[in-house]
XYZ file of C-alpha atoms in Angstrom:
427
model
C 12.416 12.410 -7.753
C 15.294 14.790 -7.286
C 15.695 16.925 -4.168
C 14.312 20.400 -4.922
C 17.388 21.841 -3.205
C 19.465 20.649 -6.164
C 17.515 22.990 -8.428
C 17.812 25.856 -5.954
C 21.476 25.493 -5.025
C 23.141 23.630 -7.928
C 21.125 24.263 -11.099
C 24.199 24.014 -13.327
C 24.931 20.524 -12.002
C 21.398 19.424 -12.882
C 21.657 21.016 -16.324
C 24.961 19.279 -17.010
C 23.510 15.908 -16.031
C 20.396 16.391 -18.130
C 22.450 17.512 -21.119
C 24.279 14.175 -21.027
C 20.956 12.317 -21.088
C 19.382 14.395 -23.835
C 16.856 15.989 -21.481
C 16.127 19.644 -22.375
C 18.041 21.744 -19.861
C 15.478 24.555 -19.892
C 13.316 22.404 -17.620
C 15.711 23.324 -14.802
C 14.875 27.018 -15.127
C 11.184 26.173 -15.383
C 11.346 24.154 -12.164
C 13.206 26.977 -10.426
C 10.579 29.492 -11.546
C 7.739 27.318 -10.244
C 9.560 26.769 -6.957
C 10.170 30.507 -6.542
C 6.489 31.171 -7.281
C 5.419 28.652 -4.606
C 7.714 30.201 -2.026
C 6.631 33.748 -2.925
C 2.952 32.839 -2.560
C 3.657 31.123 0.741
C 5.556 34.156 2.043
C 2.800 36.522 0.964
C 0.157 34.356 2.630
C 2.162 34.169 5.847
C 2.554 37.957 5.848
C -1.200 38.401 5.518
C -1.815 35.821 8.238
C 0.403 37.865 10.546
C -1.592 40.983 9.602
C -4.793 39.082 10.290
C -3.569 37.991 13.726
C -2.624 41.580 14.562
C -5.982 42.870 13.313
C -7.796 40.210 15.335
C -5.996 41.265 18.513
C -6.751 44.914 17.793
C -10.422 44.060 17.445
C -10.747 43.542 21.185
C -9.449 47.027 21.889
C -11.486 48.747 19.200
C -14.486 50.905 19.993
C -17.944 49.729 18.902
C -17.807 52.215 16.057
C -14.463 50.791 14.788
C -15.352 47.109 15.036
C -17.385 46.906 11.835
C -14.469 48.301 9.863
C -12.142 45.824 11.602
C -14.497 42.952 10.702
C -14.442 44.022 7.069
C -10.648 44.187 7.192
C -10.485 40.670 8.659
C -12.875 39.323 5.998
C -10.781 40.887 3.242
C -7.577 39.448 4.703
C -9.212 36.019 5.050
C -10.388 36.109 1.435
C -6.941 37.185 0.259
C -5.239 34.411 2.243
C -7.659 31.851 0.802
C -6.905 33.016 -2.743
C -3.150 32.915 -2.120
C -3.339 29.400 -0.631
C -5.404 28.209 -3.592
C -2.882 29.679 -6.045
C 0.007 28.108 -4.124
C -1.661 24.687 -4.140
C -2.200 24.917 -7.910
C 1.419 25.855 -8.553
C 2.634 23.204 -6.090
C 0.672 20.530 -7.976
C 2.238 21.647 -11.244
C 5.705 21.697 -9.671
C 5.256 18.230 -8.184
C 3.942 16.834 -11.470
C 6.921 18.281 -13.349
C 9.378 16.860 -10.815
C 7.775 13.415 -11.060
C 8.357 13.399 -14.826
C 12.026 14.357 -14.663
C 14.769 11.709 -14.757
C 17.507 10.999 -12.272
C 21.001 12.408 -12.751
C 23.766 10.178 -14.145
C 26.641 9.172 -11.908
C 30.026 10.654 -12.795
C 31.153 7.167 -13.880
C 28.489 6.904 -16.583
C 30.153 7.100 -20.022
C 28.933 9.870 -22.293
C 27.042 8.605 -25.317
C 23.793 8.554 -27.254
C 23.545 4.943 -28.485
C 24.340 1.413 -27.343
C 27.499 1.478 -29.447
C 28.910 3.828 -26.827
C 28.263 1.484 -23.912
C 31.473 0.237 -22.318
C 32.139 -3.502 -22.041
C 33.375 -4.047 -18.484
C 34.039 -7.796 -18.676
C 33.167 -10.906 -20.647
C 32.754 -14.539 -19.654
C 32.949 -17.468 -22.039
C 33.153 -17.470 -25.815
C 30.267 -17.527 -28.289
C 29.709 -21.112 -29.402
C 30.932 -22.278 -32.783
C 28.965 -24.982 -34.608
C 29.862 -27.731 -37.071
C 26.346 -27.395 -38.486
C 24.090 -24.467 -39.387
C 22.383 -23.443 -36.111
C 18.693 -22.638 -36.218
C 16.974 -19.669 -34.557
C 14.994 -20.396 -31.414
C 11.608 -20.106 -33.111
C 12.550 -22.973 -35.444
C 14.188 -25.060 -32.724
C 11.190 -24.657 -30.424
C 8.611 -25.303 -33.122
C 10.416 -28.415 -34.399
C 10.541 -29.837 -30.873
C 6.909 -28.958 -30.197
C 7.815 -26.862 -27.131
C 7.122 -23.377 -28.523
C 3.890 -22.440 -30.297
C 3.853 -18.827 -31.448
C 0.915 -19.241 -33.835
C -1.465 -20.424 -31.120
C -0.265 -17.681 -28.775
C -1.273 -15.157 -31.429
C -4.595 -16.949 -31.930
C -5.345 -16.733 -28.216
C -4.113 -13.224 -27.382
C -2.714 -11.476 -30.462
C 0.742 -10.484 -31.632
C 3.728 -10.742 -29.263
C 2.220 -13.633 -27.318
C 3.242 -17.300 -27.436
C 2.596 -20.666 -25.774
C 5.203 -22.921 -24.139
C 4.289 -26.615 -24.236
C 5.518 -29.743 -22.516
C 9.258 -29.645 -21.959
C 9.285 -25.960 -22.967
C 6.982 -25.058 -20.093
C 8.985 -27.314 -17.769
C 12.242 -25.645 -18.841
C 10.815 -22.214 -18.067
C 9.606 -23.395 -14.663
C 12.991 -24.978 -13.961
C 14.784 -21.744 -14.781
C 12.612 -19.752 -12.390
C 13.138 -22.280 -9.581
C 16.905 -22.397 -10.187
C 17.181 -18.610 -10.117
C 15.132 -18.260 -6.943
C 16.998 -21.046 -5.162
C 20.374 -19.562 -6.093
C 19.511 -16.075 -4.874
C 17.885 -17.370 -1.693
C 20.342 -20.075 -0.618
C 23.613 -18.772 -2.066
C 23.136 -14.994 -2.124
C 21.079 -14.563 1.038
C 17.927 -12.967 -0.392
C 14.486 -13.229 1.203
C 11.845 -14.490 -1.204
C 8.715 -12.413 -1.749
C 5.584 -13.558 -3.553
C 3.801 -10.247 -4.201
C 0.474 -9.404 -5.821
C 0.690 -9.100 -9.590
C -1.479 -5.962 -9.538
C -0.631 -2.745 -7.712
C -2.140 0.620 -6.879
C -1.274 3.671 -8.952
C 0.814 5.165 -6.135
C 3.174 2.187 -6.264
C 4.023 2.933 -9.908
C 4.544 6.581 -8.999
C 6.875 5.475 -6.225
C 9.210 3.538 -8.519
C 9.001 6.004 -11.407
C 6.855 4.322 -14.068
C 4.106 6.896 -13.553
C 3.279 9.454 -14.678
C 5.822 9.435 -17.527
C 5.282 5.925 -18.933
C 1.557 5.495 -18.389
C 0.990 4.354 -21.983
C 3.200 1.279 -21.531
C 1.429 -0.123 -18.449
C -1.731 -2.239 -18.503
C -4.494 -1.184 -16.131
C -8.053 -1.844 -15.010
C -9.883 1.428 -15.591
C -12.736 0.518 -13.230
C -10.555 -0.134 -10.173
C -7.175 1.201 -9.103
C -5.421 -1.916 -10.394
C -2.312 -1.847 -12.579
C -0.628 -5.012 -13.850
C 2.990 -5.072 -12.728
C 5.560 -4.244 -15.436
C 8.220 -5.737 -13.130
C 8.411 -7.155 -9.607
C 10.481 -4.081 -8.744
C 7.216 -2.183 -8.315
C 5.436 -4.222 -5.617
C 8.643 -5.283 -3.856
C 10.126 -1.773 -3.563
C 6.776 -0.511 -2.317
C 6.689 -3.046 0.518
C 8.284 -0.304 2.629
C 6.564 2.723 1.098
C 5.962 5.492 3.663
C 7.970 3.642 6.330
C 10.940 4.537 8.516
C 13.308 1.560 8.805
C 15.829 0.990 11.533
C 19.372 1.470 10.287
C 20.620 -1.769 11.819
C 18.116 -3.695 9.662
C 19.794 -2.526 6.442
C 20.643 -3.676 3.870
C 17.463 -5.549 2.957
C 17.657 -8.065 0.101
C 14.472 -9.286 -1.573
C 13.959 -11.577 -4.555
C 10.650 -12.237 -6.290
C 9.224 -14.017 -9.284
C 6.345 -12.406 -11.183
C 4.955 -12.372 -14.666
C 5.486 -8.917 -16.170
C 3.084 -7.033 -18.425
C 4.185 -4.230 -20.737
C 2.827 -2.631 -23.865
C 5.677 -2.881 -26.358
C 4.716 0.374 -28.062
C 8.294 1.592 -28.210
C 9.404 -1.488 -30.139
C 6.776 -1.534 -32.899
C 8.246 -3.259 -35.937
C 11.369 -4.427 -34.061
C 12.293 -8.048 -33.355
C 9.053 -9.343 -34.792
C 10.370 -12.918 -35.132
C 10.414 -15.179 -32.131
C 9.890 -14.371 -28.467
C 12.429 -11.624 -27.826
C 9.794 -8.955 -27.159
C 6.408 -9.758 -25.680
C 3.600 -8.068 -23.825
C 3.845 -10.759 -21.112
C 7.004 -12.424 -19.828
C 8.394 -13.996 -16.661
C 11.171 -12.486 -14.580
C 12.990 -13.055 -11.311
C 13.840 -9.692 -9.769
C 16.255 -8.672 -7.026
C 15.595 -5.529 -4.937
C 17.956 -4.018 -2.362
C 17.321 -1.251 0.186
C 20.487 0.049 1.834
C 22.255 2.995 3.432
C 23.653 5.571 0.987
C 27.244 4.798 1.949
C 26.720 1.118 1.056
C 24.977 1.481 -2.297
C 28.082 1.290 -4.518
C 29.213 -1.947 -2.900
C 25.681 -3.364 -3.012
C 25.453 -2.456 -6.693
C 28.594 -4.424 -7.463
C 27.260 -7.399 -5.497
C 23.896 -7.195 -7.246
C 25.567 -7.282 -10.648
C 27.673 -10.248 -9.553
C 24.559 -12.126 -8.413
C 22.972 -11.722 -11.845
C 26.204 -12.796 -13.546
C 26.302 -15.906 -11.341
C 23.100 -17.183 -12.950
C 24.640 -16.854 -16.425
C 27.761 -18.668 -15.207
C 25.683 -21.446 -13.694
C 23.825 -21.893 -16.983
C 27.203 -21.879 -18.803
C 26.086 -19.192 -21.219
C 28.579 -16.753 -22.754
C 27.828 -13.259 -21.495
C 29.239 -9.779 -21.201
C 28.661 -6.996 -18.694
C 28.415 -3.454 -20.038
C 28.333 -0.061 -18.351
C 25.457 1.754 -20.052
C 26.099 5.227 -21.462
C 24.207 8.395 -20.551
C 21.856 8.383 -23.520
C 20.887 4.719 -23.178
C 20.552 4.182 -19.434
C 17.168 4.139 -17.740
C 15.567 7.421 -16.763
C 15.358 6.585 -13.072
C 18.750 5.112 -12.216
C 22.026 6.885 -11.699
C 24.277 3.989 -12.796
C 23.374 0.892 -14.821
C 25.134 -2.320 -15.768
C 23.508 -4.523 -18.408
C 24.263 -8.220 -18.636
C 23.942 -9.614 -22.146
C 24.010 -13.262 -23.200
C 24.963 -14.395 -26.665
C 22.309 -15.885 -28.940
C 24.060 -17.367 -31.981
C 21.255 -17.860 -34.476
C 18.478 -15.257 -34.209
C 20.347 -12.844 -36.470
C 21.181 -15.460 -39.082
C 24.324 -14.598 -41.027
C 25.098 -11.610 -38.786
C 26.936 -13.819 -36.299
C 24.260 -13.832 -33.629
C 23.419 -11.091 -31.168
C 23.843 -10.099 -27.546
C 20.560 -10.096 -25.631
C 20.067 -8.093 -22.465
C 18.865 -10.402 -19.694
C 19.448 -8.089 -16.730
C 19.794 -4.405 -15.985
C 21.363 -3.868 -12.574
C 20.598 -0.331 -11.471
C 21.439 1.973 -8.593
C 18.710 4.593 -8.112
C 20.302 6.500 -5.240
C 17.499 8.130 -3.242
C 15.413 8.911 -6.365
C 12.772 6.211 -5.773
C 12.959 6.516 -1.992
C 11.922 10.184 -2.189
C 8.935 9.308 -4.359
C 7.892 6.393 -2.151
C 8.893 8.027 1.165
C 11.148 5.161 2.246
C 13.475 6.334 5.012
C 15.707 4.883 7.699
C 16.956 6.093 11.063
C 20.795 6.021 11.137
C 20.842 5.824 14.939
C 18.378 5.944 17.809
C 16.876 9.421 18.004
C 18.551 10.523 14.749
C 16.679 12.322 11.997
C 15.362 9.902 9.322
C 17.160 9.866 5.963
C 16.221 8.380 2.601
C 17.467 4.901 1.781
C 19.081 4.031 -1.533
C 17.232 1.512 -3.715
C 18.751 -0.893 -6.231
C 17.312 -3.606 -8.411
C 18.274 -6.018 -11.133
C 16.810 -8.922 -13.028
C 18.075 -12.217 -11.828
C 17.254 -13.061 -14.626
C 14.642 -12.090 -17.209
C 12.909 -14.632 -19.393
C 12.278 -15.323 -22.276
C 15.682 -14.170 -23.517
C 17.397 -16.782 -21.375
C 15.097 -19.323 -23.054
C 16.270 -18.006 -26.425
C 19.913 -18.348 -25.396
C 19.430 -21.924 -24.158
C 17.498 -23.101 -27.219
C 20.103 -21.615 -29.554
C 23.336 -22.317 -27.627
C 22.406 -25.833 -26.502
C 20.932 -27.077 -29.778
C 22.373 -30.172 -31.405
C 22.737 -31.263 -35.032
C 19.836 -33.740 -34.683
C 17.492 -30.920 -33.602
C 17.503 -31.812 -29.906
C 18.441 -29.387 -27.124
C 20.742 -30.355 -24.268
C 19.444 -29.239 -20.878
C 22.002 -27.239 -18.840
C 23.444 -29.285 -15.968
C 22.094 -27.028 -13.217
C 18.524 -27.448 -14.490
C 18.396 -31.231 -14.783
C 17.483 -31.767 -11.145
C 14.470 -29.506 -11.669
C 13.423 -31.548 -14.707
C 13.487 -35.038 -13.207
C 17.039 -35.745 -14.282
C 16.258 -35.255 -17.956
C 19.323 -34.456 -20.070
C 17.845 -33.511 -23.432
C 14.705 -32.214 -25.083
C 14.271 -34.243 -28.267
């Protein structure tokens, strides 16, 4: 969440940032009014507590005849203080709930815009493949090879589910292992294998709750929520902790399945496996000092790009505009790989396989993750960053479509062959 002092001292800055994101700016005045009400109630209660202390001291000096009146005065003050504290707690809960639902502010480098057409392409790598035959979309390639079974996925679990079989399942497993090994051994990350269910407070800490409750799967009997991304359990490893400054930055990488209700994409991308309620992802999470977060963000983005380079997939990196970036981050780079056949005659499409985000201290405030800059120094909030490294199944789509051959087979990328027993093709 944002520091309440921003609303008190720089409301116009907050309004300007929210205007860029399409967030109603009147919420700033509403937050300020609630904050002023909390402080007024607190001041009034403290004044009455001082009166009560004075009246209590005077009680000892009062005559027997005056003491009953003093007792009545103390009871009235106590009742009044109780009512004021109850009112303050109610308003504080409303204020906190409102703050938890508000987005982060965009960095000054975020381009102004309302749609993905206004994202800025920062760099590209490789060229989209040209074919001497008509390339097939991944759902045809996978079905013809017997490695992708969408119909049976629907039979088992419903729409937006699928089954990977044989070499398809092995390819997915190889991708996950390759990504983890690269981030661990080349990029210096520490691997985490977290639970795939979390407590509600963890989702509050990273921002998914309370705003996006309808998109997260949960067990209503217990406080169990299926993870929408490994960002949630991994970031919360250090919830409510004070870290030593010389231990930062911390780099974690984790594989988890991810579970999300695709309510926002109803009717979109209904063919194939582009959008599903369950998918696999390797996620990178960084905790660092505020002065290091820009440099760490650039490194994080480079680490995600390195996976695309290793897989020899054409990709581009885009700086996401104000109206398209995530609610919680302050700056976001998306990495998009080219899939040549899913859009048929439209010349293929660019699929987002990673969003590399800098959250500043937004998540750290929610999750109470702090660090001590020096021995004896006052704790400060860390900056948190995360990015997919990378997300499946869109990488699977890109491989099936980019590496397909005229005979219907699919060439396995060089870096994955060691994970698949030396196999060179799926045929």
